[in-house]
Coordinates of C-alpha atoms in Angstrom, one line a residue:
X1 CA 23.6 -44.1 43.3
X2 CA 21.6 -42.7 41.0
X3 CA 23.5 -40.7 39.4
X4 CA 26.4 -43.4 38.8
X5 CA 23.9 -45.4 36.7
X6 CA 22.5 -42.6 34.5
X7 CA 25.9 -41.7 33.7
X8 CA 27.1 -45.2 32.8
X9 CA 23.8 -46.0 31.0
X10 CA 24.4 -42.2 28.8
X11 CA 28.0 -43.5 27.7
X12 CA 26.8 -47.4 27.0
X13 CA 23.4 -47.0 26.1
X14 CA 22.8 -50.6 24.0
X15 CA 24.5 -52.1 27.8
X16 CA 22.2 -50.3 29.6
X17 CA 19.1 -51.4 27.0
X18 CA 20.5 -55.2 27.5
X19 CA 20.7 -54.9 31.1
X20 CA 17.2 -53.7 31.0
X21 CA 15.6 -55.9 29.0
X22 CA 17.4 -59.2 30.7
X23 CA 16.2 -58.0 34.0
X24 CA 12.6 -56.9 33.0
X25 CA 13.0 -60.5 31.4
X26 CA 13.2 -62.1 35.4
X27 CA 10.5 -59.8 36.8
X28 CA 8.2 -60.8 34.8
X29 CA 8.7 -64.7 35.0
X30 CA 8.9 -64.2 38.8
X31 CA 5.7 -61.9 38.2
X32 CA 4.0 -64.9 36.7
X33 CA 4.1 -67.1 40.3
X34 CA 2.2 -64.5 42.0
X35 CA -1.8 -65.0 42.2
X36 CA -4.2 -64.3 45.1
X37 CA -7.0 -66.8 45.9
X38 CA -8.7 -65.1 43.4
X39 CA -6.0 -65.4 40.7
X40 CA -5.5 -68.9 38.9
X41 CA -3.2 -68.0 36.4
X42 CA -2.6 -71.0 33.6
X43 CA 0.4 -72.8 34.3
X44 CA 0.8 -74.0 30.2
X45 CA 4.4 -72.9 29.5
X46 CA 3.1 -70.9 25.7
X47 CA 2.6 -67.5 28.5
X48 CA 6.0 -67.3 29.0
X49 CA 6.8 -66.9 25.3
X50 CA 4.7 -63.1 25.8
X51 CA 6.4 -62.7 28.4
X52 CA 10.2 -63.3 26.6
X53 CA 8.3 -61.3 23.7
X54 CA 6.9 -58.0 25.6
X55 CA 10.8 -58.3 27.4
X56 CA 12.8 -58.4 24.3
X57 CA 10.7 -55.6 23.2
X58 CA 12.3 -53.2 25.9
X59 CA 15.7 -53.0 24.0
X60 CA 14.1 -50.8 21.6
X61 CA 12.2 -47.9 24.7
X62 CA 14.9 -45.5 24.0
X63 CA 14.4 -45.2 20.0
X64 CA 11.2 -46.3 19.5
X65 CA 9.0 -45.6 23.3
X66 CA 5.6 -45.1 22.0
X67 CA 6.1 -48.9 19.5
X68 CA 7.5 -50.3 22.5
X69 CA 4.2 -49.1 25.1
X70 CA 2.4 -50.6 22.3
X71 CA 3.6 -53.9 21.9
X72 CA 4.3 -54.4 25.7
X73 CA 0.9 -53.3 27.2
X74 CA -0.3 -56.4 24.3
X75 CA 1.2 -58.4 26.2
X76 CA 0.4 -57.7 29.3
X77 CA -3.5 -57.5 28.5
X78 CA -3.0 -60.7 26.9
X79 CA -1.7 -62.1 30.4
X80 CA -4.4 -60.2 32.3
X81 CA -7.2 -61.3 29.9
X82 CA -5.9 -64.9 31.2
X83 CA -6.0 -64.6 35.0
X84 CA -2.5 -63.3 35.8
X85 CA -2.5 -60.8 38.9
X86 CA -1.0 -57.5 37.5
X87 CA 1.6 -57.2 39.6
X88 CA 5.1 -54.9 39.3
X89 CA 6.4 -57.7 38.2
X90 CA 4.3 -58.9 35.4
X91 CA 3.7 -55.4 34.9
X92 CA 7.8 -54.0 34.2
X93 CA 8.2 -53.8 31.0
X94 CA 5.3 -51.6 30.7
X95 CA 6.6 -49.9 33.5
X96 CA 10.3 -49.7 31.2
X97 CA 8.3 -48.5 28.0
X98 CA 6.4 -45.5 30.0
X99 CA 9.2 -44.3 31.8
X100 CA 11.1 -43.7 27.9
X101 CA 8.0 -42.2 26.6
X102 CA 7.7 -39.6 30.0
X103 CA 12.0 -39.1 29.6
X104 CA 11.5 -38.4 25.5
X105 CA 8.4 -37.2 24.5
X106 CA 6.5 -34.2 25.5
X107 CA 3.6 -34.3 28.3
X108 CA 0.9 -34.4 26.1
X109 CA 2.2 -37.2 24.5
X110 CA 2.8 -38.9 27.9
X111 CA -0.7 -38.1 29.0
X112 CA -2.9 -39.7 26.5
X113 CA -0.6 -43.1 25.8
X114 CA -0.3 -43.3 29.7
X115 CA -4.1 -43.0 30.1
X116 CA -4.8 -45.3 27.5
X117 CA -2.4 -48.0 29.2
X118 CA -4.0 -47.6 32.5
X119 CA -7.4 -48.2 30.6
X120 CA -6.6 -51.2 28.9
X121 CA -5.1 -53.0 32.2
X122 CA -8.3 -52.4 33.6
X123 CA -10.6 -53.4 31.6
X124 CA -8.5 -56.7 30.3
X125 CA -7.6 -58.0 34.3
X126 CA -11.3 -57.2 35.6
X127 CA -12.6 -59.3 32.8
X128 CA -10.2 -61.7 33.3
X129 CA -10.6 -62.3 37.3
X130 CA -13.9 -62.4 39.2
X131 CA -14.6 -59.7 41.6
X132 CA -12.9 -60.3 44.7
X133 CA -10.6 -59.1 47.6
X134 CA -7.8 -58.6 44.9
X135 CA -10.4 -56.0 43.5
X136 CA -7.8 -52.8 44.9
X137 CA -4.7 -54.5 43.3
X138 CA -6.5 -55.2 39.9
X139 CA -7.7 -51.3 39.7
X140 CA -5.6 -48.6 41.8
X141 CA -2.2 -50.8 42.3
X142 CA -2.3 -51.0 38.5
X143 CA -3.0 -47.1 38.3
X144 CA -0.3 -46.4 40.9
X145 CA 2.5 -48.3 39.4
X146 CA 1.9 -47.3 36.5
X147 CA 1.8 -43.8 37.5
X148 CA 4.9 -44.6 39.4
X149 CA 7.0 -44.8 36.1
X150 CA 5.4 -41.6 34.3
X151 CA 6.3 -39.3 36.8
X152 CA 10.0 -41.1 36.8
X153 CA 10.4 -39.7 33.8
X154 CA 9.4 -36.5 33.4
X155 CA 11.1 -35.3 36.1
X156 CA 14.3 -37.1 34.3
X157 CA 12.2 -35.2 30.8
X158 CA 13.1 -31.7 32.9
X159 CA 15.8 -32.5 35.0
X160 CA 17.5 -33.1 31.0
X161 CA 16.3 -29.5 29.6
X162 CA 17.7 -27.8 32.7
X163 CA 21.4 -29.2 32.0
X164 CA 21.0 -28.2 28.4
X165 CA 19.1 -24.8 29.1
X166 CA 21.9 -24.3 31.5
X167 CA 24.6 -25.4 29.0
X168 CA 23.2 -23.5 26.3
X169 CA 23.3 -20.0 28.9
X170 CA 26.8 -21.2 29.8
X171 CA 27.8 -21.1 25.5
X172 CA 25.8 -17.8 24.9
X173 CA 27.6 -16.0 27.8
X174 CA 30.5 -17.1 26.5
X175 CA 29.7 -16.2 23.1
X176 CA 28.3 -12.8 24.4
X177 CA 31.9 -11.7 26.6
X178 CA 34.2 -13.0 23.2
X179 CA 31.5 -10.7 21.4
X180 CA 31.7 -8.5 23.6
X181 CA 35.3 -7.8 24.2
X182 CA 35.7 -7.7 20.3
X183 CA 33.5 -5.0 20.1
X184 CA 35.4 -3.0 22.9
X185 CA 38.9 -3.9 21.2
X186 CA 37.3 -2.2 18.1
X187 CA 35.9 0.7 18.8
X188 CA 39.5 0.8 21.3
X189 CA 40.6 1.1 18.1
X190 CA 38.4 3.6 16.3
X191 CA 39.1 5.5 19.2
X192 CA 43.2 5.8 18.8
X193 CA 42.3 6.1 15.1
X194 CA 40.1 9.5 15.8
X195 CA 43.0 11.0 18.4
X196 CA 45.7 9.8 16.5
X197 CA 44.1 11.8 13.1
X198 CA 43.6 14.7 14.9
X199 CA 45.9 15.0 16.8
X200 CA 48.2 14.9 13.7
X201 CA 46.4 15.4 10.9
X202 CA 46.1 19.6 12.6
X203 CA 49.7 20.3 13.5
X204 CA 50.7 18.9 9.9
X205 CA 48.0 20.6 7.8
X206 CA 49.2 23.6 9.1
X207 CA 53.4 22.5 9.0
X208 CA 52.4 22.2 5.6
X209 CA 50.9 26.1 4.8
X210 CA 53.6 27.1 7.2
X211 CA 56.9 25.2 4.8
X212 CA 54.9 26.3 1.9
X213 CA 54.2 30.1 2.5
X214 CA 58.3 30.5 3.7
X215 CA 59.3 29.2 0.1
X216 CA 57.1 31.9 -1.2
X217 CA 58.0 34.6 0.7
X218 CA 61.8 33.0 1.5
X219 CA 63.9 35.6 -1.0
X220 CA 61.3 38.2 -0.3
X221 CA 60.5 38.4 2.4
X222 CA 63.7 37.0 4.9
X223 CA 62.3 38.0 8.1
X224 CA 58.8 36.6 7.6
X225 CA 60.9 33.7 6.4
X226 CA 62.8 33.0 9.6
X227 CA 59.4 34.2 11.6
X228 CA 57.5 31.5 9.4
X229 CA 60.6 29.0 10.0
X230 CA 60.6 28.9 13.9
X231 CA 56.9 28.1 14.2
X232 CA 57.1 25.8 12.0
X233 CA 59.1 24.3 14.9
X234 CA 56.7 25.7 17.0
X235 CA 53.3 23.0 15.2
X236 CA 56.2 19.6 14.3
X237 CA 57.2 19.5 18.5
X238 CA 52.9 20.7 19.2
X239 CA 52.2 17.5 17.0
X240 CA 55.4 15.5 18.4
X241 CA 54.1 15.7 21.6
X242 CA 50.2 15.3 20.8
X243 CA 51.8 11.8 19.4
X244 CA 53.7 10.4 22.4
X245 CA 50.9 12.0 24.2
X246 CA 48.7 9.7 22.6
X247 CA 50.3 6.7 22.2
X248 CA 52.2 7.0 25.8
X249 CA 48.0 5.8 26.5
X250 CA 49.0 2.9 24.6
X251 CA 51.8 1.5 26.5
X252 CA 51.2 3.3 30.0
X253 CA 50.4 0.2 32.7
X254 CA 48.7 0.6 35.7
X255 CA 50.8 1.1 38.9
X256 CA 53.0 3.5 41.6
X257 CA 55.4 3.9 38.9
X258 CA 53.9 5.3 36.0
X259 CA 54.9 8.8 34.6
X260 CA 52.1 11.2 34.5
X261 CA 50.6 12.3 30.8
X262 CA 49.5 15.5 29.8
X263 CA 46.0 16.5 30.5
X264 CA 43.5 16.5 27.2
X265 CA 43.4 19.5 25.4
X266 CA 40.4 21.7 26.0
X267 CA 39.1 25.1 25.2
X268 CA 41.3 26.1 28.0
X269 CA 44.0 25.8 24.3
X270 CA 41.7 27.1 21.9
X271 CA 44.2 30.7 22.2
X272 CA 46.7 28.0 21.4
X273 CA 45.2 27.0 18.1
X274 CA 44.4 30.0 16.7
X275 CA 47.5 31.3 17.0
X276 CA 48.6 28.1 15.0
X277 CA 46.3 28.7 12.7
X278 CA 47.3 32.6 12.2
X279 CA 51.0 31.1 11.5
X280 CA 49.9 29.3 8.7
X281 CA 48.1 31.2 6.8
X282 CA 44.6 31.3 8.4
X283 CA 42.8 34.1 10.5
X284 CA 40.6 33.3 13.2
X285 CA 38.4 35.2 14.9
X286 CA 36.4 33.7 18.3
X287 CA 33.2 34.8 19.3
X288 CA 31.6 33.7 22.4
X289 CA 27.9 34.5 23.5
X290 CA 27.1 33.6 26.9
X291 CA 28.5 33.0 30.0
X292 CA 31.2 30.1 29.8
X293 CA 29.4 27.5 31.8
X294 CA 32.1 24.5 33.1
X295 CA 31.7 20.9 30.9
X296 CA 32.6 17.4 31.4
X297 CA 36.2 16.9 30.2
X298 CA 35.1 14.2 27.9
X299 CA 33.0 17.3 26.1
X300 CA 36.0 19.7 26.6
X301 CA 37.7 17.3 24.6
X302 CA 34.9 17.0 22.1
X303 CA 34.5 20.6 21.9
X304 CA 38.3 21.4 21.0
X305 CA 38.7 18.6 18.7
X306 CA 35.8 19.6 16.6
X307 CA 36.9 23.1 16.3
X308 CA 40.5 21.9 15.7
X309 CA 39.2 19.6 13.1
X310 CA 37.0 22.5 11.2
X311 CA 40.1 24.7 11.1
X312 CA 42.2 22.3 9.6
X313 CA 39.9 21.6 6.7
X314 CA 39.5 25.7 6.1
X315 CA 43.7 26.3 6.4
X316 CA 43.3 23.7 3.5
X317 CA 40.3 24.7 1.6
X318 CA 39.5 27.7 2.7
X319 CA 40.1 30.4 -0.5
X320 CA 39.4 34.2 1.4
X321 CA 41.6 32.3 4.8
X322 CA 39.3 33.3 7.1
X323 CA 37.7 31.7 9.5
X324 CA 34.8 32.4 12.5
X325 CA 34.4 30.6 15.7
X326 CA 31.3 31.0 17.5
X327 CA 31.0 29.3 21.4
X328 CA 26.9 29.7 22.1
X329 CA 26.7 28.7 25.5
X330 CA 22.8 27.9 26.4
X331 CA 21.4 26.9 29.9
X332 CA 22.3 23.5 29.0
X333 CA 23.7 23.1 26.2
X334 CA 27.1 24.7 23.7
X335 CA 26.5 25.7 20.2
X336 CA 29.9 25.2 18.5
X337 CA 30.7 26.1 14.7
X338 CA 33.4 26.7 13.2
X339 CA 32.8 29.1 9.2
X340 CA 34.2 30.9 6.6
X341 CA 33.0 33.2 3.7
X342 CA 34.4 30.7 1.0
X343 CA 32.0 30.6 -2.0
X344 CA 30.4 27.6 -1.2
X345 CA 31.8 25.5 -4.2
X346 CA 35.6 25.8 -3.3
X347 CA 35.6 25.4 0.3
X348 CA 33.5 22.0 0.1
X349 CA 36.1 19.3 1.2
X350 CA 36.9 17.1 -1.6
X351 CA 36.2 13.6 -1.6
X352 CA 39.6 12.1 -0.3
X353 CA 41.1 9.1 -2.3
X354 CA 39.9 6.0 0.1
X355 CA 37.1 8.2 2.5
X356 CA 38.0 11.2 4.5
X357 CA 37.6 10.9 7.8
X358 CA 37.5 14.0 9.2
X359 CA 34.1 15.1 9.4
X360 CA 33.4 11.1 10.2
X361 CA 35.4 11.7 13.4
X362 CA 33.9 15.1 14.2
X363 CA 29.7 13.9 13.8
X364 CA 30.8 10.3 16.3
X365 CA 32.5 12.6 19.0
X366 CA 30.0 14.8 19.3
X367 CA 27.6 11.4 19.0
X368 CA 29.9 9.8 21.8
X369 CA 28.6 12.8 24.5
X370 CA 24.9 13.1 23.4
X371 CA 25.3 15.1 21.3
X372 CA 24.5 15.7 17.1
X373 CA 26.5 17.4 14.3
X374 CA 26.8 18.8 11.1
X375 CA 28.6 20.1 7.8
X376 CA 28.5 21.7 4.7
X377 CA 27.9 24.2 2.3
X378 CA 26.3 27.2 3.5
X379 CA 23.0 28.9 1.4
X380 CA 25.3 32.2 1.9
X381 CA 28.0 31.2 0.5
X382 CA 30.8 28.9 2.1
X383 CA 31.4 26.4 4.5
X384 CA 30.1 25.4 8.0
X385 CA 30.4 23.1 10.8
X386 CA 28.1 23.0 13.9
X387 CA 27.4 21.1 16.4
X388 CA 25.0 20.9 19.4
X389 CA 26.7 19.5 23.0
X390 CA 25.5 19.1 26.1
X391 CA 27.0 21.1 29.0
X392 CA 26.7 17.4 30.7
X393 CA 26.5 14.6 29.5
X394 CA 23.1 12.8 29.8
X395 CA 24.3 9.5 32.3
X396 CA 28.0 9.2 33.4
X397 CA 28.0 6.3 31.4
X398 CA 28.3 8.5 28.3
X399 CA 30.6 10.8 30.1
X400 CA 34.1 9.9 28.0
X401 CA 36.1 11.2 30.4
X402 CA 35.6 7.6 32.5
X403 CA 36.3 5.4 30.5
X404 CA 38.4 6.7 28.5
X405 CA 42.4 6.9 29.5
X406 CA 43.9 10.1 28.0
X407 CA 41.0 12.3 29.9
X408 CA 42.3 10.7 33.0
X409 CA 45.7 11.9 32.7

């Protein structure tokens, strides 16, 4: 029943205030008729105007609780000074104002105003009638009746604050879910773009170099040209297969009938990568230091993609057409470096209109597994790409093999 009244008061506050004022006016008129042997209130008609004014002031208790409390307290003090008994009916306007004061303001303000109201009404009540049997009613009774609306108003304020906090948390959670969904979509788009770049750019660079070499040797070395063209077919086929595998991840749906996709590349495919570079005219030497250690799928893919992108850049920009790949296995990390010995100013990757994404993608891959990467000209000449990768990501959540679909293929 209380919740129904509260919902109605929230929907129609003006009608609720008018009904409250009328009810309070009736209560005060009834309260003015209550007396004891010691309280003999006057029977004149003019105090009724005080009751009406006090009840009318209740209309503004919702919007101006302090002013309403001051008016109703003054009216109640005038009546109790005339000898009226401070019953709960007579104090109904003051109790209503105290309720809205406690519901609309903070605890400190409510405490100060409530203490002042109780003090004034007790003083005027004791001064307006001789001490007798109704002393308890004029003292303890006044305090208890006035504290009741204060506690109810405070409870209403706390309940409203709780509901607002719940709504705020719900709105924040909804907003956070939307932001997290947008972030996941952005991360997935970035991952797909990086994977497409790494898968296609290398093969296209090698195919471009093979086609140029074949055109150059077509008239003078037909046998070598035919071999290069055969390698070109293999290069383009590999590019199509990697592109198909990457796009297949986007089309894959969970279910028992899902077609299996080929596994993500790793360092075990490094000989094929070196062979494709050799057919494009880049001589690649691979040096391994230390016993090979097992790598997590994410680190294995990252190392392969870094070497692939570095060799792609070397195929396009290295003047001496040679590159050295070093793999150094440590107790807890793998050091990968790709270098060439051309002049530093010739080997540096020229800026690409709109920005290049090869080095950026390599750096992002290294950071995604908890490693680091640097790339730039060497002091002794040439260009170097060096990465430090942990053998295992720091945590399972850091391993791209878990959430990334291309590594579960």
